[in-house]
Tab-separated table of C-alpha atoms and ligand atoms in Angstrom:
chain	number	residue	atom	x	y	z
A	1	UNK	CA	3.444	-12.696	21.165
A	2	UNK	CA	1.387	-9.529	20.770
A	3	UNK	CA	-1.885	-8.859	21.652
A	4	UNK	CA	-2.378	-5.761	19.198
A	5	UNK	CA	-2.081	-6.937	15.248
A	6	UNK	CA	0.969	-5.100	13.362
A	7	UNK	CA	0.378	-2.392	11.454
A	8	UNK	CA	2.031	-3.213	7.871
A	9	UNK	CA	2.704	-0.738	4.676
A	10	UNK	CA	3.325	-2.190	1.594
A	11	UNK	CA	4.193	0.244	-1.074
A	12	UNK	CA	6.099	0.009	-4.522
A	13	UNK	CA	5.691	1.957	-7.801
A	14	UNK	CA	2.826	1.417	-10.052
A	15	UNK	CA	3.364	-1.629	-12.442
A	16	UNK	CA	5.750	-3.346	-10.176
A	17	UNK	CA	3.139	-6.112	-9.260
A	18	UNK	CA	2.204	-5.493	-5.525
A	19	UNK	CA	-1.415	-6.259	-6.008
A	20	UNK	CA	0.116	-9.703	-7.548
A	21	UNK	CA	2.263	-10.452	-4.507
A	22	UNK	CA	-0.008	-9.161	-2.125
A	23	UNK	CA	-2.513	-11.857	-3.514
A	24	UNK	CA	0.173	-14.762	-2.680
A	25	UNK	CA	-0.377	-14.753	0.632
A	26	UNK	CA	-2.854	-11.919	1.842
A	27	UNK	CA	-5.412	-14.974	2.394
A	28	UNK	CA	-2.929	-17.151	4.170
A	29	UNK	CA	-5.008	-17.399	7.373
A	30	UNK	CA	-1.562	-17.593	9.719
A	31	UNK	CA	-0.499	-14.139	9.211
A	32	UNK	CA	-4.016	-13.184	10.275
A	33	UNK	CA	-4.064	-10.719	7.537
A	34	UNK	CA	-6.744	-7.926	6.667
A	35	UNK	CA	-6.634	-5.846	4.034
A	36	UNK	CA	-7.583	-2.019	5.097
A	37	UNK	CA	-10.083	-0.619	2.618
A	38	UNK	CA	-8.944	3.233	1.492
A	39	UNK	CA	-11.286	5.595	0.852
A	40	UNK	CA	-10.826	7.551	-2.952
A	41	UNK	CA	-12.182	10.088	-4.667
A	42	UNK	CA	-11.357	8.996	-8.238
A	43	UNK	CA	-13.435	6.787	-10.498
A	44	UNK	CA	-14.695	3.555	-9.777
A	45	UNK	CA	-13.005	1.048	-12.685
A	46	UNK	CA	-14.053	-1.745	-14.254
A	47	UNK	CA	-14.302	-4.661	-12.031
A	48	UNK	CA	-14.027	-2.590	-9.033
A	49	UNK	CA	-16.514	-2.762	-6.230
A	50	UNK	CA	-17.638	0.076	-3.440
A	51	UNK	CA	-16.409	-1.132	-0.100
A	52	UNK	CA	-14.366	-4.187	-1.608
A	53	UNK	CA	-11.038	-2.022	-3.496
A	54	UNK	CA	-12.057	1.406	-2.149
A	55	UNK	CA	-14.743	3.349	-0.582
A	56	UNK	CA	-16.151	5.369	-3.361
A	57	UNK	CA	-16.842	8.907	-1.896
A	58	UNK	CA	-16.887	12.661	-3.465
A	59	UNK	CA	-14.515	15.965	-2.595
A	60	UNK	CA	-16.878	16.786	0.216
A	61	UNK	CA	-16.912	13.384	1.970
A	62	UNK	CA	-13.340	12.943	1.869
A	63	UNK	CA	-12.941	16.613	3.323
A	64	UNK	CA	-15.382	15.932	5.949
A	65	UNK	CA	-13.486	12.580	7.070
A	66	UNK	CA	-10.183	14.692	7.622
A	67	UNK	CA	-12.027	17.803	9.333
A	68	UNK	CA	-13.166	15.170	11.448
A	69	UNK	CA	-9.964	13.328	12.086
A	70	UNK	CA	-11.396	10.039	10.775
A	71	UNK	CA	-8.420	9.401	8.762
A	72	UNK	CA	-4.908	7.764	9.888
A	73	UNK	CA	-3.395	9.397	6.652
A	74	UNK	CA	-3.913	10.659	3.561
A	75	UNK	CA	-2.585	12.403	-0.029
A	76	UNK	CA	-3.295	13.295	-3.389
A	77	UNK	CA	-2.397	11.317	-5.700
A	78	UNK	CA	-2.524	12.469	-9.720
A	79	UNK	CA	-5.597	14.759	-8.616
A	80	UNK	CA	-7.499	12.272	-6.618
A	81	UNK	CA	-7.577	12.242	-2.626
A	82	UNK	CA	-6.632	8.641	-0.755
A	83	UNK	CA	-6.647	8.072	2.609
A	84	UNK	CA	-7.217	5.233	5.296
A	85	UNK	CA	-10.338	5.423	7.798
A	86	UNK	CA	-8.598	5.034	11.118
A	87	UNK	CA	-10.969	3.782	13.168
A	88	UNK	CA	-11.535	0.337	11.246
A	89	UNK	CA	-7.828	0.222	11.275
A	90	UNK	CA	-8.057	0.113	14.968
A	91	UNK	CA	-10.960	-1.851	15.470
A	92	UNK	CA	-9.044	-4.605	13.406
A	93	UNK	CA	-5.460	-4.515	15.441
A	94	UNK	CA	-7.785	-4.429	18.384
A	95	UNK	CA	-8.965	-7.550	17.786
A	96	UNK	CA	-5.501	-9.021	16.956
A	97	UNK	CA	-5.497	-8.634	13.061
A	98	UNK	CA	-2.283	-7.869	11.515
A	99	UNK	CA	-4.020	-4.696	9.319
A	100	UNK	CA	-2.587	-4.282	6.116
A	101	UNK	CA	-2.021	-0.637	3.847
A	102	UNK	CA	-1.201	-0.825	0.840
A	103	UNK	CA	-0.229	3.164	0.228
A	104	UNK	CA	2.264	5.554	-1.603
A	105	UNK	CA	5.211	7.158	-0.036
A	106	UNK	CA	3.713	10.253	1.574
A	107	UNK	CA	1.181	8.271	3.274
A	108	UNK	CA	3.642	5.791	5.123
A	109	UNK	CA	5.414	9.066	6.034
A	110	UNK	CA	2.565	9.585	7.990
A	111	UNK	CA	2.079	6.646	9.455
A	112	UNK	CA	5.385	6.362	10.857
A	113	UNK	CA	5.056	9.294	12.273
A	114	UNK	CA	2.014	8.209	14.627
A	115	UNK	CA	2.960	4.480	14.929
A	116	UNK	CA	6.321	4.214	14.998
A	117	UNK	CA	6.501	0.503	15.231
A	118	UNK	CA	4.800	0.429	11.653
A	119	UNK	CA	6.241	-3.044	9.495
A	120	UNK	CA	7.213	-0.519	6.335
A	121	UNK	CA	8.139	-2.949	3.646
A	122	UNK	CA	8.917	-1.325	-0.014
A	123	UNK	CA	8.743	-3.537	-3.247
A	124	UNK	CA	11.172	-2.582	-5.999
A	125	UNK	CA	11.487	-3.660	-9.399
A	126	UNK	CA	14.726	-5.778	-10.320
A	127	UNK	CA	15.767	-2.388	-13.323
A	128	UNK	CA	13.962	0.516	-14.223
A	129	UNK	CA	14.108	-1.560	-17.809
A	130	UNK	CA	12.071	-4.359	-16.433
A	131	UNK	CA	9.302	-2.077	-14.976
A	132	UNK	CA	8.902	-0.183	-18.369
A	133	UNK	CA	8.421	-3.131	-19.634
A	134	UNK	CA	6.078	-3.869	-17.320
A	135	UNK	CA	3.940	-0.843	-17.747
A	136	UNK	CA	4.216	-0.777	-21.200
A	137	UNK	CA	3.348	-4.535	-21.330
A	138	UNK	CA	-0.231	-3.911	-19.107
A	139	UNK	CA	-1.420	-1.252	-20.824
A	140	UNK	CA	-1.966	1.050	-24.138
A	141	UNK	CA	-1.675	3.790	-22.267
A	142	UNK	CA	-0.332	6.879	-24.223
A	143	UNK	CA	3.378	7.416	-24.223
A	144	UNK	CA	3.093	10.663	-22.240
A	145	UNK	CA	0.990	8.768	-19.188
A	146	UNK	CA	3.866	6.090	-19.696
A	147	UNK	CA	6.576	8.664	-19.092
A	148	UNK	CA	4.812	9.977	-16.158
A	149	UNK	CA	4.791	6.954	-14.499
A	150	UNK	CA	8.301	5.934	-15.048
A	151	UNK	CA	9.061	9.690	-13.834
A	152	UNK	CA	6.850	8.972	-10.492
A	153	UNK	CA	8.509	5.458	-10.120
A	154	UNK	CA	12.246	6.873	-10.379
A	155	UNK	CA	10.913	9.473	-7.693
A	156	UNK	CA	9.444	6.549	-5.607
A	157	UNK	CA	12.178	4.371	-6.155
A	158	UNK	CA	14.540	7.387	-4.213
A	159	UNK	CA	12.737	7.215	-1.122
A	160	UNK	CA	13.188	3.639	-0.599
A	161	UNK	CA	15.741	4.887	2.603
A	162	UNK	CA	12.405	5.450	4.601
A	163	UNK	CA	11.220	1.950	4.727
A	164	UNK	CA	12.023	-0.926	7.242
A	165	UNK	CA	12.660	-3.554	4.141
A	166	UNK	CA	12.879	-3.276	0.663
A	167	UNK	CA	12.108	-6.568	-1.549
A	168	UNK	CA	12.412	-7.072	-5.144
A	169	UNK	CA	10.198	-8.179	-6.742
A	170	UNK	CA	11.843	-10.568	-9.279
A	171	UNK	CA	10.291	-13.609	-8.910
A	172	UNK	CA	6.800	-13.355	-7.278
A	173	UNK	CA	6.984	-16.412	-5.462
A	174	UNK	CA	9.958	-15.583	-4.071
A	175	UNK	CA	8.668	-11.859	-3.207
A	176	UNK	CA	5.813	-13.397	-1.439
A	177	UNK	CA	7.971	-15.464	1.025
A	178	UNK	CA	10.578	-12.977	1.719
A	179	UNK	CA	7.313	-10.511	2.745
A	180	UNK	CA	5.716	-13.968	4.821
A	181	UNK	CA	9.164	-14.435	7.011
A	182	UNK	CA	9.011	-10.569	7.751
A	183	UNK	CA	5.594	-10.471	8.904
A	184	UNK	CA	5.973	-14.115	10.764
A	185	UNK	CA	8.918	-12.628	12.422
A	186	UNK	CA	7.673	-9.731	13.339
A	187	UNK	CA	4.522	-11.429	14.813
A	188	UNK	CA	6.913	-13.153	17.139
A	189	UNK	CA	9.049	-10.587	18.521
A	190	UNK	CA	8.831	-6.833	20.000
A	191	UNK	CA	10.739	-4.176	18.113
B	1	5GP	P1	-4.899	3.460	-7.784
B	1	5GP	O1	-5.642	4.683	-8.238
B	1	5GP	O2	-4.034	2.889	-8.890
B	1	5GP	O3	-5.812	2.437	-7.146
B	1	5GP	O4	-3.896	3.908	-6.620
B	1	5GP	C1	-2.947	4.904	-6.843
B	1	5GP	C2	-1.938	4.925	-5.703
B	1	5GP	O5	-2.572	5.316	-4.486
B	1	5GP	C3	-1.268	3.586	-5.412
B	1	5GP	O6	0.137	3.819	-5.240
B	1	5GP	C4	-1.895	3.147	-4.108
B	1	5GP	O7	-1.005	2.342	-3.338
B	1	5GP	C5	-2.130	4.471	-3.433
B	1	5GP	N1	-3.163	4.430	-2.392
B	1	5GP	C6	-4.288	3.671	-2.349
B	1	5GP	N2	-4.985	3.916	-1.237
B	1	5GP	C7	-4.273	4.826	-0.525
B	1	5GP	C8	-4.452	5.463	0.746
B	1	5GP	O8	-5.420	5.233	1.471
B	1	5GP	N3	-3.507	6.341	1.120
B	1	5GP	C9	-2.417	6.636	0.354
B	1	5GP	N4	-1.529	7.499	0.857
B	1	5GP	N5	-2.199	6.048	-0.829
B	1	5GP	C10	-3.112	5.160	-1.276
């Protein structure tokens, strides 16, 4: 058993229904989960709350937190900065939490690259049919934000190669438990 908590990145392209997953079993208080708070730049949206889905912060804030190294990664993401505050990160695994990211690709790139034992778990749609329908279904978004989100998801979908497991999400259920036995076994054994 470790004494440090894992360091686990979920990603997946928008509309494929990680915040739905994630929600399965990101409470489940055997996988001593906790969820790592980014810090954004974009809008606050309805239902959202400072400090609970994001920190809230402006260009300047954000800059200041990289010049200062306070962030484990970051990127830009459709003209809004992301990134995760480090040091809560490893105040959490310090304490034997099994810290959870939920990021885009360039930012696990990162975070491989500094903690090489990262859990990197990607979730993919069963079709590229399925997830239009699935972004189409959530949303009356206009058909060119539609297509350039189906563009970024066929891009995301490519680099699949650079995480440790990929899991479809077909059924959620069944997503959920595949992602539980990987983070169990993980918890159990040194890679
Ligand atoms: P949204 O604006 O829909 O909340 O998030 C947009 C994208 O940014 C999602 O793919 C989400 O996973 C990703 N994201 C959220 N926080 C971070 C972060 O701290 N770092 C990186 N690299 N991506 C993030």
């Amino acid at each position: 058993m470790k004494d440090k908590g894992l360091l686990i990145v979920i990603s997946g392209p928008s509309g494929v229904g990680k915040g739905t997953v994630l929600n399965e079993f990101i409470n489940d208080e055997d996988l001593k989960l906790s969820y790592s708070v980014s810090m954004t730049t974009r809008e606050m949206r309805p239902g959202e709350a400072d400090g609970v889905n994001y920190y809230f912060v402006s260009k300047e804030e954000f800059q200041k937190t990289i010049n200062e190294g306070g962030l484990l990664e970051w990127t830009e993401f459709v003209g809004n900065y992301y990134g995760t505050p480090l040091a809560a990160v490893e105040k959490l695994r310090n304490e034997g939490r099994n810290v959870l990211l939920e990021i885009e690709v360039n930012g696990c790139r990162q975070v491989v690259e500094k903690v090489p034992d990262a859990l990197t778990i990607f979730i993919v749609p069963p079709s590229m049919e399925e997830l239009e329908k699935r972004i189409r279904g959530r949303s009356t978004e206009p058909e060119e934000i539609v297509q350039q989100r189906l563009a970024k998801a066929a891009r995301e979908l490519k680099q699949t190669g650079n995480y440790r497991y990929v899991v479809c999400n077909d059924d959620v259920k069944l997503a959920a438990d595949i992602i539980r036995v990987i983070i169990r076994h993980h918890m159990e054994r040194d890679f």
